[in-house]
Short mmCIF file of C-alpha atoms in Angstrom, two decimals:
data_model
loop_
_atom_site.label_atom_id
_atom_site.label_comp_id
_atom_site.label_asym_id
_atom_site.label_seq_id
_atom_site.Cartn_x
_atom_site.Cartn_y
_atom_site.Cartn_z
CA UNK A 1429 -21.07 -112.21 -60.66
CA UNK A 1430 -20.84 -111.65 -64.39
CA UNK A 1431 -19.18 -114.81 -65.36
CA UNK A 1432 -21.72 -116.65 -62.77
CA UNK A 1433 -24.23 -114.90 -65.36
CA UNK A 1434 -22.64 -115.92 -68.20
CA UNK A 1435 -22.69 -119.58 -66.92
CA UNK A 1436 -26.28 -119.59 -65.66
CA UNK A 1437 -26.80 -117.81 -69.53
CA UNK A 1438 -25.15 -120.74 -71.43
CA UNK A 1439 -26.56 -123.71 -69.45
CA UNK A 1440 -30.26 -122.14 -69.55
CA UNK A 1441 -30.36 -121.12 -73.32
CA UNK A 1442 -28.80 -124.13 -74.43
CA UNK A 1443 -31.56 -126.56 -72.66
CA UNK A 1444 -34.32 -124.22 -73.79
CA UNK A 1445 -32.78 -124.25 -77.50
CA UNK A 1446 -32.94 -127.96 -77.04
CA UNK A 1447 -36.83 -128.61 -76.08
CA UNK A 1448 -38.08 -125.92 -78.02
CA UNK A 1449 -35.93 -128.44 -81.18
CA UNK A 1450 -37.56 -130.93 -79.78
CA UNK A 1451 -40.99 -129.46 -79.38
CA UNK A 1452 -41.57 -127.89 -82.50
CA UNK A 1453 -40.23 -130.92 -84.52
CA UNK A 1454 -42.98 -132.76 -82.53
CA UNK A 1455 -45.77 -130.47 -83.91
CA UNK A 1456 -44.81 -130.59 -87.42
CA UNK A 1457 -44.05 -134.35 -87.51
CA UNK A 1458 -47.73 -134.02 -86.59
CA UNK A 1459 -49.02 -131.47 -88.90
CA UNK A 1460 -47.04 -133.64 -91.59
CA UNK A 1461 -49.38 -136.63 -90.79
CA UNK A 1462 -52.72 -134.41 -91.29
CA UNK A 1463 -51.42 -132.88 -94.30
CA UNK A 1464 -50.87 -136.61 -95.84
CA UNK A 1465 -54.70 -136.58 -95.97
CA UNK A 1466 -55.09 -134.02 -98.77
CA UNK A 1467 -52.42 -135.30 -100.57
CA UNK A 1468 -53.22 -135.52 -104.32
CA UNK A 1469 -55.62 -132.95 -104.21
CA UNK A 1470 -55.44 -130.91 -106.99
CA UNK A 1471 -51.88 -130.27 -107.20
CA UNK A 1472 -50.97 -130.60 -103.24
CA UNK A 1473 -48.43 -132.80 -103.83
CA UNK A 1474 -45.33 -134.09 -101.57
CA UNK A 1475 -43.27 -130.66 -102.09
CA UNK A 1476 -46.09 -128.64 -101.23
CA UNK A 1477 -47.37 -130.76 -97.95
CA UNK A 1478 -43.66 -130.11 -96.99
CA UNK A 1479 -43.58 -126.52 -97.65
CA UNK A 1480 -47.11 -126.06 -95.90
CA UNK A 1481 -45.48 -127.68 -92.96
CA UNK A 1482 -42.19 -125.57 -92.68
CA UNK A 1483 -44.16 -122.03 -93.64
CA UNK A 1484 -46.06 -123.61 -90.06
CA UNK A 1485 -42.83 -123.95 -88.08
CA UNK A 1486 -43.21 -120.07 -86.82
CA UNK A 1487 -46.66 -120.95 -85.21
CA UNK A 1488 -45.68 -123.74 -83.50
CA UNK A 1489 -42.33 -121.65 -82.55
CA UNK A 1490 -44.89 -119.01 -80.79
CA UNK A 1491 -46.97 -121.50 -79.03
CA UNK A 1492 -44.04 -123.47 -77.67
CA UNK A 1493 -41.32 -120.88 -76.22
CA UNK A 1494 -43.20 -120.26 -72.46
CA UNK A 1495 -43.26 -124.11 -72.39
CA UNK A 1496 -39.42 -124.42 -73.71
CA UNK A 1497 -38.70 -121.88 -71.52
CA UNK A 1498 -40.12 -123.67 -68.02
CA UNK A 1499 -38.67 -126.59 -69.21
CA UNK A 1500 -35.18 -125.94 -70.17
CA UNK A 1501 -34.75 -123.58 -66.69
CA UNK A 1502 -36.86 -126.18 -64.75
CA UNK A 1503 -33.83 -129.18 -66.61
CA UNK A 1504 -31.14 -126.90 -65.71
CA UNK A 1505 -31.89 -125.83 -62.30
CA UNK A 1506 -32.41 -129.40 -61.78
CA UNK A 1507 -28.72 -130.55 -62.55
CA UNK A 1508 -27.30 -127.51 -60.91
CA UNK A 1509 -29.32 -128.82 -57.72
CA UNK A 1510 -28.36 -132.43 -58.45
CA UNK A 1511 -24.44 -131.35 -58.66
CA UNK A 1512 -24.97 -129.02 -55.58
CA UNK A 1513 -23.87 -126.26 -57.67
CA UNK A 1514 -27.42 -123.91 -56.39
CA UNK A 1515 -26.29 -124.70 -53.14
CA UNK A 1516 -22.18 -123.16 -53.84
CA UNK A 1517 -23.85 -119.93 -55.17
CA UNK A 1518 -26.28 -119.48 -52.18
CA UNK A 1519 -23.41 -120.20 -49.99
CA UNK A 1520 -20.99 -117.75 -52.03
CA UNK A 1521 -23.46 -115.01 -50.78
CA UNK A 1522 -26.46 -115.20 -53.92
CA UNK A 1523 -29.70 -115.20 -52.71
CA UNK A 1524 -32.84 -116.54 -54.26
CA UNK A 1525 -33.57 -112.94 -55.31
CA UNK A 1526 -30.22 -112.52 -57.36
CA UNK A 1527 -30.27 -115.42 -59.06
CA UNK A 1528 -33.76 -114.79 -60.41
CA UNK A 1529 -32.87 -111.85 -61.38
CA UNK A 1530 -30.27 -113.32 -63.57
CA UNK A 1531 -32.75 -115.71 -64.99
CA UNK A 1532 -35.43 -112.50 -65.52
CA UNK A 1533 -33.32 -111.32 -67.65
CA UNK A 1534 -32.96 -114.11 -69.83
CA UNK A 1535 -36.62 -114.51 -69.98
CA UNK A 1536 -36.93 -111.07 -71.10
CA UNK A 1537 -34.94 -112.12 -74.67
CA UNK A 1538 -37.35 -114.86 -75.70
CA UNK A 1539 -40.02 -112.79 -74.03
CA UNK A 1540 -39.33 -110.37 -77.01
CA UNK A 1541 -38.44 -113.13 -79.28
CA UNK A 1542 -42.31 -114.51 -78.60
CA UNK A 1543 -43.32 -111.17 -79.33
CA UNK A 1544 -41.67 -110.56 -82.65
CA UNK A 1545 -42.37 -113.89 -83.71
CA UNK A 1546 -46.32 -113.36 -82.96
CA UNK A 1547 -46.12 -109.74 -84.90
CA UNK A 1548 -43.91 -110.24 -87.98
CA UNK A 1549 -43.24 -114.08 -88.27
CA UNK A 1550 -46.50 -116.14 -87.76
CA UNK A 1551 -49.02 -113.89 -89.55
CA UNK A 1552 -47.40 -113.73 -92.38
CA UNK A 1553 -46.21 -117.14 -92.94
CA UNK A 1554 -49.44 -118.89 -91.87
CA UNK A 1555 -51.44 -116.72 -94.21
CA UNK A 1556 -48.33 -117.97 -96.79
CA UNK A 1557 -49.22 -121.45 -95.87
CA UNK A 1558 -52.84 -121.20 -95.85
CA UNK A 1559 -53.49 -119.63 -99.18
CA UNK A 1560 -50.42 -122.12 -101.23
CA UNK A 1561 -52.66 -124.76 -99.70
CA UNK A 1562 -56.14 -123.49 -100.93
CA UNK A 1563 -54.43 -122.57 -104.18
CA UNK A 1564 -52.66 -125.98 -104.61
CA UNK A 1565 -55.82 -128.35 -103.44
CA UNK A 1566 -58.21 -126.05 -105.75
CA UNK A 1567 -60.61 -125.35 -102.93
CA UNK A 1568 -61.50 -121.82 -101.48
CA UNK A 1569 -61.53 -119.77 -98.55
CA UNK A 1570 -63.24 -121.20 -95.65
CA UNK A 1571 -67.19 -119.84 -95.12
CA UNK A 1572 -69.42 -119.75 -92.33
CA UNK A 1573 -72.49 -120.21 -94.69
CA UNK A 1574 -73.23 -122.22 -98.14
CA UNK A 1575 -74.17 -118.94 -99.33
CA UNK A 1576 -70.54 -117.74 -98.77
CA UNK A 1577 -69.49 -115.03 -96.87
CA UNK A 1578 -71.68 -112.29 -95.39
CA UNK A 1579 -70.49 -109.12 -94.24
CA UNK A 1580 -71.93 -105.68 -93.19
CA UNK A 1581 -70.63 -102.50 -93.72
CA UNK A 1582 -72.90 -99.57 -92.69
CA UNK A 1583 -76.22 -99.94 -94.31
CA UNK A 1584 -75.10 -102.09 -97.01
CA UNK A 1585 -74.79 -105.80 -96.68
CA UNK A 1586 -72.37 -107.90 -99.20
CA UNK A 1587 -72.54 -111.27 -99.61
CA UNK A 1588 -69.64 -112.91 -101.60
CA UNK A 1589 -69.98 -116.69 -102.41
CA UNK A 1590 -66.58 -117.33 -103.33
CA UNK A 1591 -63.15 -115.95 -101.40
CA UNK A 1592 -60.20 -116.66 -103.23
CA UNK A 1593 -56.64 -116.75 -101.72
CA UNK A 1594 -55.31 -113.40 -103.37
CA UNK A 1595 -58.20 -112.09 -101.65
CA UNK A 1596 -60.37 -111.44 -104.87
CA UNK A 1597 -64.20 -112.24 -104.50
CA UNK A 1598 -65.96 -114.50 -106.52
CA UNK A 1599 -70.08 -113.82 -107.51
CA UNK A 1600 -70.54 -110.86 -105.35
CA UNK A 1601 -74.07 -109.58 -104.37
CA UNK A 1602 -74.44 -106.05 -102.77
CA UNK A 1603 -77.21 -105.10 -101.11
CA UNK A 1604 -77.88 -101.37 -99.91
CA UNK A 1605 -80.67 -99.90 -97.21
CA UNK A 1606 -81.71 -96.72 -96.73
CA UNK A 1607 -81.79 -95.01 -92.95
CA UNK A 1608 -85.47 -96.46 -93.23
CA UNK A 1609 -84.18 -99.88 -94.00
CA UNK A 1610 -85.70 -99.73 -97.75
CA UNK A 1611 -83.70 -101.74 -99.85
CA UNK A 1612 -82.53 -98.78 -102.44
CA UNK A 1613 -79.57 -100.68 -104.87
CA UNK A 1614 -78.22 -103.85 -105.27
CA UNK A 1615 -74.79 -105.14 -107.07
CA UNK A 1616 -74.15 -108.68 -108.59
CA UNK A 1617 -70.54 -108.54 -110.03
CA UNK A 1618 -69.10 -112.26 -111.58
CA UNK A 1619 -65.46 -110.59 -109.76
CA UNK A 1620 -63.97 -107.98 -107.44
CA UNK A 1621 -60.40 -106.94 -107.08
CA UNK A 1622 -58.79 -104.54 -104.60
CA UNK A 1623 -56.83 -101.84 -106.46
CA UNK A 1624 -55.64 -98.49 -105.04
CA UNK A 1625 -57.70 -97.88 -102.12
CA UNK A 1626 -60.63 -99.22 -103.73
CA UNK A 1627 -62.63 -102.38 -105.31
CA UNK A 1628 -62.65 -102.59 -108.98
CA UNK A 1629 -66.35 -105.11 -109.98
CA UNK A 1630 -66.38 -106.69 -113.28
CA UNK A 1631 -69.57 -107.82 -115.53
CA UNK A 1632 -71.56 -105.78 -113.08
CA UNK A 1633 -75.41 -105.82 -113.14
CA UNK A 1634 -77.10 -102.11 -110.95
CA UNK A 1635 -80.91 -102.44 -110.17
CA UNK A 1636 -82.07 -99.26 -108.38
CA UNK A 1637 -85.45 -99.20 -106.71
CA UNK A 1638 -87.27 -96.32 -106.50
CA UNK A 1639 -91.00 -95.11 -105.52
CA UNK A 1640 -91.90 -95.13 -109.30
CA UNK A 1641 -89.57 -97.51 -111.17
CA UNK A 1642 -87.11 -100.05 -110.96
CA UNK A 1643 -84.14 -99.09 -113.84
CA UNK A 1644 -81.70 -102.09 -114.20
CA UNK A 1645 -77.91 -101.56 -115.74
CA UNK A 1646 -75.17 -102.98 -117.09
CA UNK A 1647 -71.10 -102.12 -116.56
CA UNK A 1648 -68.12 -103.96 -117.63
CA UNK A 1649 -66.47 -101.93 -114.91
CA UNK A 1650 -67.18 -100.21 -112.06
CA UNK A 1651 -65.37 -98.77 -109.44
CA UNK A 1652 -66.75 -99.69 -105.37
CA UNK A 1653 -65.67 -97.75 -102.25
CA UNK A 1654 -66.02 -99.94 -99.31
CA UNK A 1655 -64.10 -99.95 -95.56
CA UNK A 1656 -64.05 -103.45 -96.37
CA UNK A 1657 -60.27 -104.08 -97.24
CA UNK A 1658 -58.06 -107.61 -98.01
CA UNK A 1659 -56.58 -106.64 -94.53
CA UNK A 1660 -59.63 -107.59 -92.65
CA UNK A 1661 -60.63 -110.68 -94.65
CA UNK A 1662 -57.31 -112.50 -93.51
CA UNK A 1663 -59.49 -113.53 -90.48
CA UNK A 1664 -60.83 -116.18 -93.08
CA UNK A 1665 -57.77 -117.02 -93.62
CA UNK A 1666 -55.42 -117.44 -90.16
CA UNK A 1667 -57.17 -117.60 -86.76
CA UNK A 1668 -57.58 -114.71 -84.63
CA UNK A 1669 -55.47 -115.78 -82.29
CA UNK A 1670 -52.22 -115.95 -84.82
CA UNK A 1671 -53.56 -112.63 -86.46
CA UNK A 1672 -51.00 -109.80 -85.86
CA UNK A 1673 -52.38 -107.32 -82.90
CA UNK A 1674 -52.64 -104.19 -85.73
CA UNK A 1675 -54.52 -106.03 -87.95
CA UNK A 1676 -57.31 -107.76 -84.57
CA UNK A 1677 -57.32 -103.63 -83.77
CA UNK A 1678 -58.60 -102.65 -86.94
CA UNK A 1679 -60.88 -105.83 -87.14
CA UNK A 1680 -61.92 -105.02 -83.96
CA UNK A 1681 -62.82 -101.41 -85.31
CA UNK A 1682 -64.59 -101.94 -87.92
CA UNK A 1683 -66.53 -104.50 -85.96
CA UNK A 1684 -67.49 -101.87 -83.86
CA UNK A 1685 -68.39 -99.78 -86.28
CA UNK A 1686 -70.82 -102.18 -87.75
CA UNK A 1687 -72.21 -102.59 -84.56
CA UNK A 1688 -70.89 -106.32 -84.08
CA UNK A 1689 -69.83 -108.69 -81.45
CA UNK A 1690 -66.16 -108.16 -80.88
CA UNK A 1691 -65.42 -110.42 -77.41
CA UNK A 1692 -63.67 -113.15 -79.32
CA UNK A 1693 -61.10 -110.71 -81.14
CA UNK A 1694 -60.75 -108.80 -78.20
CA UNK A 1695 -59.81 -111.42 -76.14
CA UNK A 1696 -57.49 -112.41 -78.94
CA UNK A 1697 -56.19 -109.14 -78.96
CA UNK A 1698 -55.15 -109.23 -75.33
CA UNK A 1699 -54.11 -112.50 -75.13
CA UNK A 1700 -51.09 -111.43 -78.00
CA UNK A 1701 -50.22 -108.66 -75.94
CA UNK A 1702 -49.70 -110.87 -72.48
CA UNK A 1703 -48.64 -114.20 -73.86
CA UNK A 1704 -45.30 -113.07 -74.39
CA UNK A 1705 -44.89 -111.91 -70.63
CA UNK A 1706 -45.68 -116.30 -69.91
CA UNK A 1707 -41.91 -116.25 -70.53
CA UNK A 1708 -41.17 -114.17 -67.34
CA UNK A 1709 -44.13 -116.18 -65.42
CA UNK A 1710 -42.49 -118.99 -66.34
CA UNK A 1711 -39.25 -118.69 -65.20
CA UNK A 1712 -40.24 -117.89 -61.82
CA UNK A 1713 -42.56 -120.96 -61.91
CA UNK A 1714 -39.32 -123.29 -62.55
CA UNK A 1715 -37.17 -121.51 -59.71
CA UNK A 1716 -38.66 -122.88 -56.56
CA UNK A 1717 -38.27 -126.46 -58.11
CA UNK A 1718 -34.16 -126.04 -58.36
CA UNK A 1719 -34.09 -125.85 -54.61
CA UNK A 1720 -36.09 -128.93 -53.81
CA UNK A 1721 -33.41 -131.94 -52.98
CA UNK A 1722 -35.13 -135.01 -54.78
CA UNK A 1723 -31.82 -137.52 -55.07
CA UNK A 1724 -33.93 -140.37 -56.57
CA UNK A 1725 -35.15 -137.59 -59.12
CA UNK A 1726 -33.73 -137.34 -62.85
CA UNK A 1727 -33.71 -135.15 -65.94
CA UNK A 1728 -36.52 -137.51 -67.59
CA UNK A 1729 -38.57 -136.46 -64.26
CA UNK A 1730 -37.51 -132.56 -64.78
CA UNK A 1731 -38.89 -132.68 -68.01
CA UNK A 1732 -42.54 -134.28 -68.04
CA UNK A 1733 -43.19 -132.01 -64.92
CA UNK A 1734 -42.44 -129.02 -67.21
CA UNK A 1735 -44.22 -130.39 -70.22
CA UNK A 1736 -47.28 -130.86 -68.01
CA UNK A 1737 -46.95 -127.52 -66.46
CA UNK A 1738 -47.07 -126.24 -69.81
CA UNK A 1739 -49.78 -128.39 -70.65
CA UNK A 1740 -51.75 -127.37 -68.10
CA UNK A 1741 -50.85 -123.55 -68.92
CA UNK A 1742 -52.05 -123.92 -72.53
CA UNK A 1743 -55.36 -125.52 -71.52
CA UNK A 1744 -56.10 -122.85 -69.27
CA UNK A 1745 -55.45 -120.23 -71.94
CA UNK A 1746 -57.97 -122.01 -73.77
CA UNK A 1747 -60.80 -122.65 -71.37
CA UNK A 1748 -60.53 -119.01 -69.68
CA UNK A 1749 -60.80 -117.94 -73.66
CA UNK A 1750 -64.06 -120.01 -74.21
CA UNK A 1751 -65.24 -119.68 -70.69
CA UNK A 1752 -65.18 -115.87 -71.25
CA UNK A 1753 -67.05 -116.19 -74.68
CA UNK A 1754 -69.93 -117.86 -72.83
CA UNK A 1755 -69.92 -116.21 -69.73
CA UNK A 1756 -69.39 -112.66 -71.64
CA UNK A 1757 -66.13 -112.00 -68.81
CA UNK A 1758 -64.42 -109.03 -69.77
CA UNK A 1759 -61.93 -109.84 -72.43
CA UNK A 1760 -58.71 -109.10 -70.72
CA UNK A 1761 -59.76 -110.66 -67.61
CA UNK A 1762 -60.28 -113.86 -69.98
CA UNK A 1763 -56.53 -113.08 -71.45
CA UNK A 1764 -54.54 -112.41 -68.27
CA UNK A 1765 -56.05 -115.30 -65.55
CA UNK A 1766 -54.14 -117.90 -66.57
CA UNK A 1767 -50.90 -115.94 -66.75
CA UNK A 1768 -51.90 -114.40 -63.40
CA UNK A 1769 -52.74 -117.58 -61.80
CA UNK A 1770 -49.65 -118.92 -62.88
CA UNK A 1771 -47.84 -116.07 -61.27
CA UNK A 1772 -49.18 -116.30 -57.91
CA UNK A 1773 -47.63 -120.09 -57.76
CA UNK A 1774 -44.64 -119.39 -58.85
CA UNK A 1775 -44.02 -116.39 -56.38
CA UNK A 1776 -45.96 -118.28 -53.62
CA UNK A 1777 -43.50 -121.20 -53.67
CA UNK A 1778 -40.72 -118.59 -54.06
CA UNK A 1779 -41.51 -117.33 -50.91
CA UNK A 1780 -41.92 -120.55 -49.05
CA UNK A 1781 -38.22 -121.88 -50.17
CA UNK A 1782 -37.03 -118.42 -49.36
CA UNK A 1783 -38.41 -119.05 -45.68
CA UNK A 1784 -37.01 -122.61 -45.78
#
């Protein structure tokens, strides 16, 4: 049994190795043809398109492994059935049910490899890659409004027109309301930089309205408390969805706290929590198709049914997102349908080869 392991271990993560290669080198061939775009921009030259592409690699590693994974077992399963080797180890006394057990527990290894990657890899290197390219083509952080970006943190409103990629703020305009919603002070600082636990404004400018006066000042320096932290504007700089799931939670929060619309992080949130477990879904998608005799079919056959299966998988990830969004589904019913869906038709055809 263990060397039949061992065997099943060696053929399996070799073929999964070898699409994932193949898949990810795919992407960034790609992502190397859209950077070629902004090439010459400011100083985004040929060394830095290439860096911007490798610091990408770990997204595109995170994305592909469930689809490596169905297609490497679904390729190798495939020549075992081809060689009649599936049918030796049934007849040696292995049932369907041990020999996906064997494979479960490979799945469970890149099933924590996805999740590792998705926590300590990808966030960090896209934001890497994001703000070396902002930096390098002289542009700034991405905004939902000319003005720049708005956000709201209790009864105070700050609008900041520029985000740079260290995270400082550019022309920053604070505006604070009373419980009666009486605007009571506003900021304009030419800079802000995080510090300690707190925002340090430059050349600031303090008007404070009151019943009998307005009294306008002037600071070099002054020091602003705010739950606003350089944590929670990285969602201007990676998308939720390759956000780590500590820093969507305290997005989420303070969301929530502000009395804002969370649905879109929340199903972002959920989805990195179950995308990893695709891996295990995955594998028992690609069993049932290892005991199916097709003599006129090949590896190249093997393979474009995984990549569409895959396909399809990643599009439904998608749409159940977006559907959820309009539809206002419950986030984690949004997250999990695909995966679930998927799971029911790989156990269903499971059970029908077991019966066969």
């Amino acid at each position: 049994m263990k060397i039949i392991h061992h065997y099943l271990l060696k053929e399996i993560v070799g073929n999964i190795l070898l699409v994932m290669l193949a898949l990810i080198a795919m992407f960034s061939f790609f992502d190397l043809i859209q950077e070629l775009d902004a090439l010459g921009k400011g100083n985004y030259g040929l060394a830095q398109v290439l860096l911007f592409v490798l610091l990408s690699a770990p997204g595109h590693v995170y994305e592909v492994i469930p689809v490596a994974v169905l297609v490497g077992t679904m390729l190798t399963l495939g020549l075992l059935s081809r060689y009649s080797e599936l049918i030796i180890l049934r007849v040696s006394g292995l049932s369907i049910f041990n020999i996906a057990v064997m494979l479960l527990k490979i799945s469970l290894v890149f099933t924590l490899i996805t999740f590792l990657i998705g926590e300590m890899i990808t966030p960090i290197s896209e934001k890497m890659a994001q703000r070396m390219r902002i930096k390098a083509t002289d542009s700034v952080v991405a905004q939902e409004f000319r003005s720049g970006l708005w956000v709201k943190d209790g009864n105070t409103f700050i609008n900041a027109e520029e985000v740079l990629p260290d995270t400082s703020l550019l022309n920053l305009h604070i505006y604070e309301f009373d419980d009666q919603a009486k605007l009571v002070r506003t900021r304009n600082a030419k800079r802000a930089e995080y510090s300690h636990g707190k925002w340090l404004l430059s050349d600031v400018s303090e008007t404070n309205f009151s019943a009998s006066a307005v009294e306008v000042r002037q600071y070099t320096e002054v020091n602003w408390q705010s739950l606003i932290r350089p944590e929670l504007l990285n969602v201007l700089l990676i998308m939720p969805e390759k956000m780590s799931a500590l820093n969507l939670y305290s997005y989420i929060r303070h969301l929530s706290v502000n009395k804002q619309k969370t649905t879109r992080y929340e199903v972002a949130l959920w989805a990195k929590m179950i995308y990893p477990l695709a891996c295990i879904v995955m594998v028992l998608l690609a069993l049932p198709f290892g005991f199916v005799q097709q003599r006129a079919s090949g590896a190249s056959n093997k393979i474009f049914l995984g990549i569409m299966l895959g396909v399809t998988y990643q599009v439904l990830n998608r749409v159940s997102a977006h559907l959820g969004l309009l539809n206002d589904w419950p986030p984690l019913f949004s997250a999990i349908m695909p995966t679930v869906l998927f799971l029911i038709a790989g156990l269903t055809m499971l059970y029908f080869v077991e019966r066969r």
